[in-house]
Amino acid sequence: MRNYVIKTLAYNKQVRILFVKNTEMLKKICDNKNMGRLLKIALGKTVSITSLISAILKDNQRISIKVNTSSKNCKIFADADALGNIRGYISDELLKLPLAEANNMSLEQLIGDKGYLQVMKDLGMNSIFTGITEMPYGNIVDDFSYYFKQSEQIPSLFSLNIVLDENNEIISSRGILAQLLPGASIDIIEDIKNIINDNQLLLSNPNSNIAFKEVPNLLFKDVDIMGIHPIQFFCGCSKDIFYPMLYSLNKEELIHSYENNKAIEIVCNVCGKKYSFNKDEIKRII
Ligand SMILES: [Zn+2]
C-alpha cells in the first residue's frame, strides 16, 4: 500500500489523530510541467488535507474542497469519497501564471488577503452541507484548522510536511490531523502541536529508516490504532462527461474536422487522459 491514512485514538480516547502518507499520490497529481514549486505546494497541501478528511467520511459521503485565492478564477480544487478516491487540480488561470512570477511569490501572497475556503460535504440522502470561511493565515494548512473550528465547531489541528527536491519534484509527503472528540480538554491541542513541532525531523525526513507505521507510537503515548484507510488517486472521468464539451466548440471548427475526417481530442485536465471523438460523433453534434 503506497498511500494510506493511519486512524488512531489517543489521549485516553479523547482525540482522533490521523496520519497520512501520500507521496506517490502527490507525485502523480503534481506531475505537470506548468506547475512550479509554489503551485505544487499549494495543490499538494490541499490534496493532503482532503486525503486526511476522506478517512473520516462514512458510506456514501463525499467532500469537495475549493481554495479560492484573491485573484479571480485562480482556484485549487480537491475532492474525495469515503473509499479514499482522491483527486485534485488547479484552475487554468493559475496554471497560466508565468513560472518565474509564481516562483517569486510566497503561498501567503498567492492566497492574498481576500482568499477563502469552500467546503461542500455530500452527506448522502440529498443532504448537502456547505461551509465557507476566510483564510486568515494564507497558508492553507492553518486555514483548514480554523475552518473546522469556525464552521464545524470541532477543535482541529492540521500539520503537513511536503518536501520537494532542488528540481521541484515532490520527494515526501506526510501529514497529521488531530480532532478533539466531544468532552475533551482543549489543552490537548496545544500539547499535540508541541509534540509535532519537536518531531519535525521524523515527519519530514524521507530517508528515515523508521517505517511510517511506527510514527504514531513514536510521537504519542497511549495510541490505539483503529485501522488503515487506503487512499488512491482516481479521476472518475469518462468520454460521456466530455461529449457535451464539443458543443462549446464553434461550428466551423466542427464542420472542418468532419469534412477532413479529423478526430477531435479532448484532454482531461485532472488526470491527463485523452478522449478522441471521431467523424460520426462530431456529426451528431453538427
Ligand atoms: Zn480525468
Short mmCIF file of N, CA and C in Angstrom, two decimals, residues 1-160:
data_model
loop_
_atom_site.label_atom_id
_atom_site.label_comp_id
_atom_site.label_asym_id
_atom_site.label_seq_id
_atom_site.Cartn_x
_atom_site.Cartn_y
_atom_site.Cartn_z
N MET A 1 0.84 -1.19 0.00
CA MET A 1 0.00 0.00 0.00
C MET A 1 0.89 1.25 0.00
N ARG A 2 0.74 2.06 -1.05
CA ARG A 2 1.67 3.18 -1.16
C ARG A 2 1.14 4.46 -0.51
N ASN A 3 -0.16 4.66 -0.59
CA ASN A 3 -0.76 5.86 0.00
C ASN A 3 -1.82 5.42 1.00
N TYR A 4 -1.73 5.90 2.21
CA TYR A 4 -2.72 5.47 3.19
C TYR A 4 -2.81 6.43 4.37
N VAL A 5 -3.89 6.27 5.14
CA VAL A 5 -4.08 7.06 6.36
C VAL A 5 -4.15 6.07 7.53
N ILE A 6 -3.39 6.33 8.58
CA ILE A 6 -3.49 5.50 9.79
C ILE A 6 -4.47 6.22 10.74
N LYS A 7 -5.52 5.51 11.13
CA LYS A 7 -6.52 6.10 12.02
C LYS A 7 -6.24 5.67 13.46
N THR A 8 -6.14 6.65 14.34
CA THR A 8 -5.87 6.30 15.75
C THR A 8 -6.75 7.11 16.70
N LEU A 9 -6.82 6.63 17.91
CA LEU A 9 -7.38 7.40 19.02
C LEU A 9 -6.26 7.52 20.05
N ALA A 10 -6.18 8.68 20.69
CA ALA A 10 -5.12 8.86 21.68
C ALA A 10 -5.63 9.71 22.83
N TYR A 11 -4.76 9.96 23.80
CA TYR A 11 -5.13 10.74 24.99
C TYR A 11 -6.39 10.15 25.65
N ASN A 12 -6.27 8.89 25.96
CA ASN A 12 -7.40 8.23 26.61
C ASN A 12 -8.69 8.33 25.79
N LYS A 13 -8.52 8.15 24.47
CA LYS A 13 -9.63 8.18 23.50
C LYS A 13 -10.35 9.53 23.44
N GLN A 14 -9.64 10.58 23.83
CA GLN A 14 -10.26 11.91 23.75
C GLN A 14 -10.01 12.60 22.41
N VAL A 15 -9.03 12.08 21.67
CA VAL A 15 -8.64 12.72 20.42
C VAL A 15 -8.52 11.70 19.30
N ARG A 16 -9.01 12.11 18.13
CA ARG A 16 -8.79 11.29 16.94
C ARG A 16 -7.57 11.86 16.24
N ILE A 17 -6.55 11.02 16.03
CA ILE A 17 -5.37 11.51 15.31
C ILE A 17 -5.17 10.65 14.07
N LEU A 18 -5.11 11.31 12.92
CA LEU A 18 -4.94 10.62 11.65
C LEU A 18 -3.57 10.97 11.08
N PHE A 19 -2.91 9.98 10.49
CA PHE A 19 -1.58 10.17 9.92
C PHE A 19 -1.64 9.77 8.45
N VAL A 20 -1.28 10.69 7.55
CA VAL A 20 -1.31 10.33 6.12
C VAL A 20 0.09 10.26 5.55
N LYS A 21 0.26 9.29 4.64
CA LYS A 21 1.48 9.20 3.83
C LYS A 21 0.97 9.10 2.38
N ASN A 22 1.24 10.11 1.59
CA ASN A 22 0.69 10.12 0.22
C ASN A 22 1.67 10.68 -0.79
N THR A 23 2.94 10.34 -0.61
CA THR A 23 3.99 10.83 -1.52
C THR A 23 3.70 10.45 -2.97
N GLU A 24 3.39 9.17 -3.21
CA GLU A 24 3.20 8.69 -4.59
C GLU A 24 2.01 9.40 -5.23
N MET A 25 0.96 9.59 -4.44
CA MET A 25 -0.23 10.26 -4.96
C MET A 25 0.09 11.70 -5.38
N LEU A 26 0.80 12.42 -4.54
CA LEU A 26 1.13 13.81 -4.87
C LEU A 26 2.05 13.90 -6.08
N LYS A 27 2.96 12.94 -6.20
CA LYS A 27 3.84 12.93 -7.37
C LYS A 27 3.01 12.87 -8.64
N LYS A 28 2.00 12.00 -8.62
CA LYS A 28 1.15 11.81 -9.79
C LYS A 28 0.30 13.06 -10.05
N ILE A 29 -0.32 13.57 -9.01
CA ILE A 29 -1.24 14.70 -9.17
C ILE A 29 -0.49 15.98 -9.57
N CYS A 30 0.74 16.12 -9.09
CA CYS A 30 1.51 17.35 -9.39
C CYS A 30 2.43 17.18 -10.59
N ASP A 31 2.26 16.09 -11.34
CA ASP A 31 3.11 15.84 -12.50
C ASP A 31 2.64 16.70 -13.68
N ASN A 32 3.03 17.97 -13.68
CA ASN A 32 2.60 18.89 -14.73
C ASN A 32 3.72 19.91 -14.90
N LYS A 33 4.24 19.98 -16.12
CA LYS A 33 5.41 20.85 -16.31
C LYS A 33 5.09 22.33 -16.14
N ASN A 34 3.80 22.67 -16.19
CA ASN A 34 3.43 24.07 -15.98
C ASN A 34 3.31 24.44 -14.51
N MET A 35 3.56 23.43 -13.66
CA MET A 35 3.39 23.67 -12.23
C MET A 35 4.75 23.86 -11.58
N GLY A 36 5.00 25.05 -11.08
CA GLY A 36 6.25 25.31 -10.37
C GLY A 36 6.13 24.89 -8.91
N ARG A 37 7.17 25.20 -8.17
CA ARG A 37 7.25 24.82 -6.76
C ARG A 37 6.04 25.30 -5.95
N LEU A 38 5.69 26.56 -6.13
CA LEU A 38 4.61 27.14 -5.34
C LEU A 38 3.27 26.44 -5.60
N LEU A 39 2.97 26.20 -6.87
CA LEU A 39 1.68 25.56 -7.18
C LEU A 39 1.66 24.11 -6.70
N LYS A 40 2.81 23.44 -6.78
CA LYS A 40 2.87 22.05 -6.29
C LYS A 40 2.61 22.01 -4.78
N ILE A 41 3.17 22.98 -4.07
CA ILE A 41 2.97 23.01 -2.62
C ILE A 41 1.50 23.32 -2.31
N ALA A 42 0.94 24.29 -3.04
CA ALA A 42 -0.46 24.68 -2.79
C ALA A 42 -1.40 23.52 -3.08
N LEU A 43 -1.20 22.86 -4.24
CA LEU A 43 -2.06 21.74 -4.59
C LEU A 43 -1.80 20.55 -3.67
N GLY A 44 -0.52 20.30 -3.38
CA GLY A 44 -0.15 19.19 -2.50
C GLY A 44 -0.80 19.32 -1.13
N LYS A 45 -0.78 20.53 -0.58
CA LYS A 45 -1.39 20.74 0.73
C LYS A 45 -2.90 20.48 0.67
N THR A 46 -3.53 21.01 -0.37
CA THR A 46 -4.99 20.85 -0.50
C THR A 46 -5.35 19.36 -0.64
N VAL A 47 -4.57 18.63 -1.43
CA VAL A 47 -4.84 17.20 -1.63
C VAL A 47 -4.57 16.41 -0.34
N SER A 48 -3.52 16.77 0.39
CA SER A 48 -3.22 16.05 1.64
C SER A 48 -4.31 16.26 2.68
N ILE A 49 -4.81 17.48 2.76
CA ILE A 49 -5.90 17.76 3.71
C ILE A 49 -7.14 16.95 3.31
N THR A 50 -7.42 16.92 2.02
CA THR A 50 -8.57 16.14 1.52
C THR A 50 -8.37 14.65 1.81
N SER A 51 -7.13 14.17 1.67
CA SER A 51 -6.83 12.76 1.95
C SER A 51 -7.14 12.43 3.41
N LEU A 52 -6.72 13.33 4.31
CA LEU A 52 -6.97 13.09 5.74
C LEU A 52 -8.47 13.09 6.03
N ILE A 53 -9.18 14.05 5.44
CA ILE A 53 -10.63 14.13 5.70
C ILE A 53 -11.34 12.89 5.15
N SER A 54 -10.84 12.34 4.04
CA SER A 54 -11.52 11.17 3.45
C SER A 54 -11.60 10.02 4.46
N ALA A 55 -10.65 9.98 5.39
CA ALA A 55 -10.63 8.87 6.36
C ALA A 55 -11.71 9.03 7.44
N ILE A 56 -12.36 10.21 7.50
CA ILE A 56 -13.44 10.35 8.49
C ILE A 56 -14.82 10.38 7.82
N LEU A 57 -14.84 10.17 6.49
CA LEU A 57 -16.13 10.12 5.80
C LEU A 57 -16.73 8.72 5.99
N LYS A 58 -18.04 8.66 5.90
CA LYS A 58 -18.70 7.36 6.05
C LYS A 58 -19.52 7.03 4.80
N ASP A 59 -19.70 5.76 4.56
CA ASP A 59 -20.59 5.24 3.50
C ASP A 59 -20.48 5.99 2.17
N ASN A 60 -21.59 6.69 1.81
CA ASN A 60 -21.62 7.38 0.52
C ASN A 60 -21.23 8.84 0.60
N GLN A 61 -20.67 9.26 1.71
CA GLN A 61 -20.34 10.67 1.86
C GLN A 61 -19.19 11.07 0.92
N ARG A 62 -19.27 12.31 0.48
CA ARG A 62 -18.21 12.87 -0.38
C ARG A 62 -17.87 14.26 0.11
N ILE A 63 -16.66 14.70 -0.19
CA ILE A 63 -16.30 16.07 0.18
C ILE A 63 -15.61 16.74 -1.01
N SER A 64 -15.98 18.01 -1.23
CA SER A 64 -15.31 18.80 -2.26
C SER A 64 -14.77 20.06 -1.62
N ILE A 65 -13.53 20.34 -1.92
CA ILE A 65 -12.86 21.48 -1.32
C ILE A 65 -12.42 22.46 -2.41
N LYS A 66 -12.65 23.74 -2.15
CA LYS A 66 -12.19 24.76 -3.09
C LYS A 66 -11.39 25.79 -2.31
N VAL A 67 -10.15 26.00 -2.71
CA VAL A 67 -9.34 27.06 -2.11
C VAL A 67 -9.36 28.22 -3.11
N ASN A 68 -10.03 29.30 -2.73
CA ASN A 68 -10.15 30.46 -3.62
C ASN A 68 -9.08 31.49 -3.26
N THR A 69 -8.18 31.77 -4.19
CA THR A 69 -7.20 32.81 -3.91
C THR A 69 -7.88 34.16 -4.14
N SER A 70 -7.17 35.24 -3.84
CA SER A 70 -7.77 36.57 -4.01
C SER A 70 -7.91 36.95 -5.48
N SER A 71 -7.19 36.26 -6.37
CA SER A 71 -7.31 36.57 -7.80
C SER A 71 -8.46 35.77 -8.40
N LYS A 72 -9.23 36.48 -9.20
CA LYS A 72 -10.42 35.89 -9.80
C LYS A 72 -10.06 34.61 -10.59
N ASN A 73 -10.84 33.58 -10.40
CA ASN A 73 -10.69 32.31 -11.12
C ASN A 73 -9.40 31.54 -10.80
N CYS A 74 -8.58 32.02 -9.89
CA CYS A 74 -7.38 31.27 -9.51
C CYS A 74 -7.73 30.41 -8.31
N LYS A 75 -8.05 29.16 -8.58
CA LYS A 75 -8.57 28.29 -7.53
C LYS A 75 -7.87 26.94 -7.52
N ILE A 76 -7.94 26.30 -6.36
CA ILE A 76 -7.38 24.95 -6.21
C ILE A 76 -8.53 24.06 -5.75
N PHE A 77 -8.67 22.91 -6.39
CA PHE A 77 -9.79 22.02 -6.10
C PHE A 77 -9.29 20.66 -5.63
N ALA A 78 -10.07 20.03 -4.76
CA ALA A 78 -9.80 18.62 -4.43
C ALA A 78 -11.11 17.99 -3.98
N ASP A 79 -11.28 16.72 -4.26
CA ASP A 79 -12.44 16.04 -3.71
C ASP A 79 -12.12 14.59 -3.37
N ALA A 80 -12.99 14.02 -2.54
CA ALA A 80 -12.72 12.66 -2.04
C ALA A 80 -14.02 11.98 -1.67
N ASP A 81 -13.99 10.65 -1.69
CA ASP A 81 -15.12 9.89 -1.14
C ASP A 81 -14.61 9.02 0.01
N ALA A 82 -15.56 8.30 0.62
CA ALA A 82 -15.21 7.52 1.81
C ALA A 82 -14.32 6.32 1.47
N LEU A 83 -14.25 5.97 0.17
CA LEU A 83 -13.41 4.83 -0.23
C LEU A 83 -11.96 5.25 -0.45
N GLY A 84 -11.70 6.54 -0.24
CA GLY A 84 -10.32 7.01 -0.38
C GLY A 84 -9.95 7.37 -1.81
N ASN A 85 -10.95 7.55 -2.67
CA ASN A 85 -10.68 8.02 -4.04
C ASN A 85 -10.50 9.53 -3.98
N ILE A 86 -9.31 9.98 -4.34
CA ILE A 86 -8.97 11.39 -4.19
C ILE A 86 -8.59 11.98 -5.54
N ARG A 87 -9.00 13.20 -5.81
CA ARG A 87 -8.42 13.90 -6.96
C ARG A 87 -8.19 15.36 -6.61
N GLY A 88 -7.33 15.99 -7.34
CA GLY A 88 -7.05 17.39 -7.08
C GLY A 88 -6.53 18.04 -8.34
N TYR A 89 -6.84 19.31 -8.53
CA TYR A 89 -6.37 20.03 -9.71
C TYR A 89 -6.43 21.53 -9.45
N ILE A 90 -5.78 22.27 -10.32
CA ILE A 90 -5.83 23.72 -10.16
C ILE A 90 -6.40 24.35 -11.42
N SER A 91 -6.98 25.51 -11.28
CA SER A 91 -7.65 26.15 -12.41
C SER A 91 -6.63 26.56 -13.47
N ASP A 92 -7.10 26.62 -14.72
CA ASP A 92 -6.22 27.02 -15.84
C ASP A 92 -5.59 28.38 -15.59
N GLU A 93 -6.36 29.29 -14.98
CA GLU A 93 -5.84 30.64 -14.74
C GLU A 93 -4.58 30.58 -13.86
N LEU A 94 -4.59 29.67 -12.88
CA LEU A 94 -3.41 29.53 -12.04
C LEU A 94 -2.25 28.89 -12.81
N LEU A 95 -2.59 27.90 -13.64
CA LEU A 95 -1.55 27.22 -14.41
C LEU A 95 -0.89 28.17 -15.40
N LYS A 96 -1.65 29.19 -15.83
CA LYS A 96 -1.11 30.13 -16.83
C LYS A 96 -0.19 31.16 -16.20
N LEU A 97 -0.18 31.21 -14.88
CA LEU A 97 0.70 32.14 -14.17
C LEU A 97 2.14 31.88 -14.61
N PRO A 98 2.87 32.89 -15.11
CA PRO A 98 4.26 32.64 -15.54
C PRO A 98 5.06 32.04 -14.38
N LEU A 99 5.82 30.97 -14.71
CA LEU A 99 6.57 30.25 -13.67
C LEU A 99 7.46 31.17 -12.84
N ALA A 100 8.15 32.08 -13.52
CA ALA A 100 9.06 32.97 -12.82
C ALA A 100 8.30 33.81 -11.79
N GLU A 101 7.15 34.31 -12.22
CA GLU A 101 6.33 35.13 -11.33
C GLU A 101 5.84 34.31 -10.14
N ALA A 102 5.35 33.11 -10.44
CA ALA A 102 4.81 32.25 -9.39
C ALA A 102 5.90 31.86 -8.39
N ASN A 103 7.10 31.62 -8.90
CA ASN A 103 8.16 31.16 -8.01
C ASN A 103 8.75 32.26 -7.13
N ASN A 104 8.44 33.51 -7.50
CA ASN A 104 8.90 34.61 -6.66
C ASN A 104 7.89 34.98 -5.58
N MET A 105 6.81 34.24 -5.57
CA MET A 105 5.71 34.55 -4.67
C MET A 105 5.70 33.57 -3.51
N SER A 106 5.26 34.05 -2.35
CA SER A 106 5.06 33.11 -1.24
C SER A 106 3.63 32.59 -1.34
N LEU A 107 3.34 31.51 -0.62
CA LEU A 107 1.98 30.98 -0.63
C LEU A 107 1.00 32.04 -0.10
N GLU A 108 1.43 32.76 0.94
CA GLU A 108 0.58 33.80 1.52
C GLU A 108 0.25 34.88 0.49
N GLN A 109 1.23 35.21 -0.34
CA GLN A 109 0.99 36.22 -1.38
C GLN A 109 0.03 35.68 -2.44
N LEU A 110 0.19 34.39 -2.76
CA LEU A 110 -0.70 33.79 -3.76
C LEU A 110 -2.14 33.79 -3.26
N ILE A 111 -2.34 33.44 -2.00
CA ILE A 111 -3.70 33.41 -1.43
C ILE A 111 -4.24 34.84 -1.29
N GLY A 112 -3.39 35.77 -0.90
CA GLY A 112 -3.81 37.17 -0.75
C GLY A 112 -4.74 37.36 0.44
N ASP A 113 -5.18 38.59 0.64
CA ASP A 113 -5.99 38.84 1.85
C ASP A 113 -7.49 38.64 1.63
N LYS A 114 -7.86 38.26 0.40
CA LYS A 114 -9.28 38.00 0.18
C LYS A 114 -9.55 36.53 -0.14
N GLY A 115 -8.60 35.68 0.19
CA GLY A 115 -8.79 34.25 -0.07
C GLY A 115 -9.84 33.65 0.86
N TYR A 116 -10.53 32.61 0.39
CA TYR A 116 -11.48 31.92 1.27
C TYR A 116 -11.61 30.45 0.89
N LEU A 117 -12.03 29.67 1.88
CA LEU A 117 -12.20 28.22 1.69
C LEU A 117 -13.67 27.90 1.53
N GLN A 118 -13.94 26.99 0.63
CA GLN A 118 -15.31 26.49 0.48
C GLN A 118 -15.25 24.97 0.64
N VAL A 119 -16.07 24.45 1.52
CA VAL A 119 -16.11 23.01 1.72
C VAL A 119 -17.54 22.55 1.50
N MET A 120 -17.71 21.59 0.60
CA MET A 120 -19.04 21.05 0.36
C MET A 120 -19.03 19.57 0.72
N LYS A 121 -19.88 19.22 1.67
CA LYS A 121 -19.95 17.82 2.09
C LYS A 121 -21.27 17.23 1.64
N ASP A 122 -21.18 16.19 0.83
CA ASP A 122 -22.39 15.49 0.43
C ASP A 122 -22.57 14.35 1.42
N LEU A 123 -23.58 14.49 2.28
CA LEU A 123 -23.76 13.51 3.35
C LEU A 123 -24.65 12.35 2.94
N GLY A 124 -25.02 12.32 1.65
CA GLY A 124 -25.91 11.27 1.16
C GLY A 124 -27.35 11.65 1.46
N MET A 125 -28.31 10.90 0.95
CA MET A 125 -29.73 11.16 1.16
C MET A 125 -30.09 12.63 0.85
N ASN A 126 -29.51 13.18 -0.22
CA ASN A 126 -29.80 14.56 -0.65
C ASN A 126 -29.48 15.62 0.41
N SER A 127 -28.59 15.31 1.31
CA SER A 127 -28.26 16.30 2.33
C SER A 127 -26.85 16.84 2.07
N ILE A 128 -26.79 18.15 1.79
CA ILE A 128 -25.50 18.75 1.47
C ILE A 128 -25.18 19.86 2.47
N PHE A 129 -23.97 19.80 3.00
CA PHE A 129 -23.52 20.81 3.95
C PHE A 129 -22.45 21.66 3.28
N THR A 130 -22.61 22.97 3.33
CA THR A 130 -21.60 23.83 2.74
C THR A 130 -21.04 24.76 3.81
N GLY A 131 -19.75 24.85 3.89
CA GLY A 131 -19.11 25.76 4.85
C GLY A 131 -18.15 26.68 4.11
N ILE A 132 -18.16 27.94 4.50
CA ILE A 132 -17.24 28.91 3.89
C ILE A 132 -16.56 29.68 5.02
N THR A 133 -15.22 29.75 4.96
CA THR A 133 -14.53 30.61 5.93
C THR A 133 -13.43 31.38 5.21
N GLU A 134 -13.06 32.52 5.77
CA GLU A 134 -11.94 33.27 5.22
C GLU A 134 -10.65 32.51 5.53
N MET A 135 -9.54 33.00 5.01
CA MET A 135 -8.25 32.33 5.23
C MET A 135 -7.30 33.28 5.95
N PRO A 136 -7.46 33.42 7.27
CA PRO A 136 -6.66 34.41 7.99
C PRO A 136 -5.15 34.12 7.99
N TYR A 137 -4.76 32.88 7.74
CA TYR A 137 -3.33 32.52 7.78
C TYR A 137 -2.70 32.52 6.38
N GLY A 138 -3.51 32.29 5.36
CA GLY A 138 -2.99 32.31 3.99
C GLY A 138 -2.00 31.21 3.69
N ASN A 139 -1.98 30.15 4.50
CA ASN A 139 -1.03 29.06 4.22
C ASN A 139 -1.75 27.73 3.99
N ILE A 140 -3.07 27.76 3.85
CA ILE A 140 -3.94 26.61 3.60
C ILE A 140 -4.05 25.69 4.83
N VAL A 141 -2.92 25.28 5.41
CA VAL A 141 -2.95 24.29 6.50
C VAL A 141 -3.65 24.85 7.75
N ASP A 142 -3.15 25.99 8.26
CA ASP A 142 -3.77 26.57 9.44
C ASP A 142 -5.17 27.10 9.12
N ASP A 143 -5.39 27.46 7.87
CA ASP A 143 -6.73 27.92 7.48
C ASP A 143 -7.75 26.79 7.59
N PHE A 144 -7.30 25.56 7.31
CA PHE A 144 -8.23 24.43 7.46
C PHE A 144 -8.48 24.09 8.93
N SER A 145 -7.46 24.25 9.78
CA SER A 145 -7.70 24.06 11.22
C SER A 145 -8.74 25.08 11.67
N TYR A 146 -8.58 26.31 11.18
CA TYR A 146 -9.51 27.40 11.50
C TYR A 146 -10.92 27.08 10.99
N TYR A 147 -10.98 26.54 9.76
CA TYR A 147 -12.28 26.18 9.18
C TYR A 147 -13.05 25.22 10.09
N PHE A 148 -12.37 24.17 10.56
CA PHE A 148 -13.07 23.16 11.37
C PHE A 148 -13.57 23.75 12.68
N LYS A 149 -12.77 24.66 13.24
CA LYS A 149 -13.16 25.28 14.49
C LYS A 149 -14.36 26.20 14.28
N GLN A 150 -14.29 27.02 13.23
CA GLN A 150 -15.34 28.01 12.99
C GLN A 150 -16.62 27.38 12.45
N SER A 151 -16.45 26.53 11.44
CA SER A 151 -17.60 26.10 10.67
C SER A 151 -18.24 24.82 11.24
N GLU A 152 -17.41 23.94 11.82
CA GLU A 152 -17.97 22.68 12.30
C GLU A 152 -17.82 22.54 13.82
N GLN A 153 -17.32 23.58 14.45
CA GLN A 153 -17.15 23.59 15.91
C GLN A 153 -16.35 22.38 16.43
N ILE A 154 -15.37 21.95 15.63
CA ILE A 154 -14.52 20.83 16.08
C ILE A 154 -13.09 21.38 16.22
N PRO A 155 -12.56 21.48 17.44
CA PRO A 155 -11.16 21.91 17.58
C PRO A 155 -10.26 20.93 16.83
N SER A 156 -9.52 21.44 15.84
CA SER A 156 -8.74 20.58 14.95
C SER A 156 -7.36 21.16 14.70
N LEU A 157 -6.44 20.28 14.36
CA LEU A 157 -5.08 20.73 14.05
C LEU A 157 -4.56 19.94 12.86
N PHE A 158 -4.25 20.65 11.78
CA PHE A 158 -3.61 20.02 10.64
C PHE A 158 -2.12 20.35 10.68
N SER A 159 -1.30 19.39 10.32
CA SER A 159 0.14 19.65 10.19
C SER A 159 0.63 18.83 9.00
N LEU A 160 1.29 19.48 8.04
CA LEU A 160 1.74 18.77 6.85
C LEU A 160 3.23 18.96 6.63
#
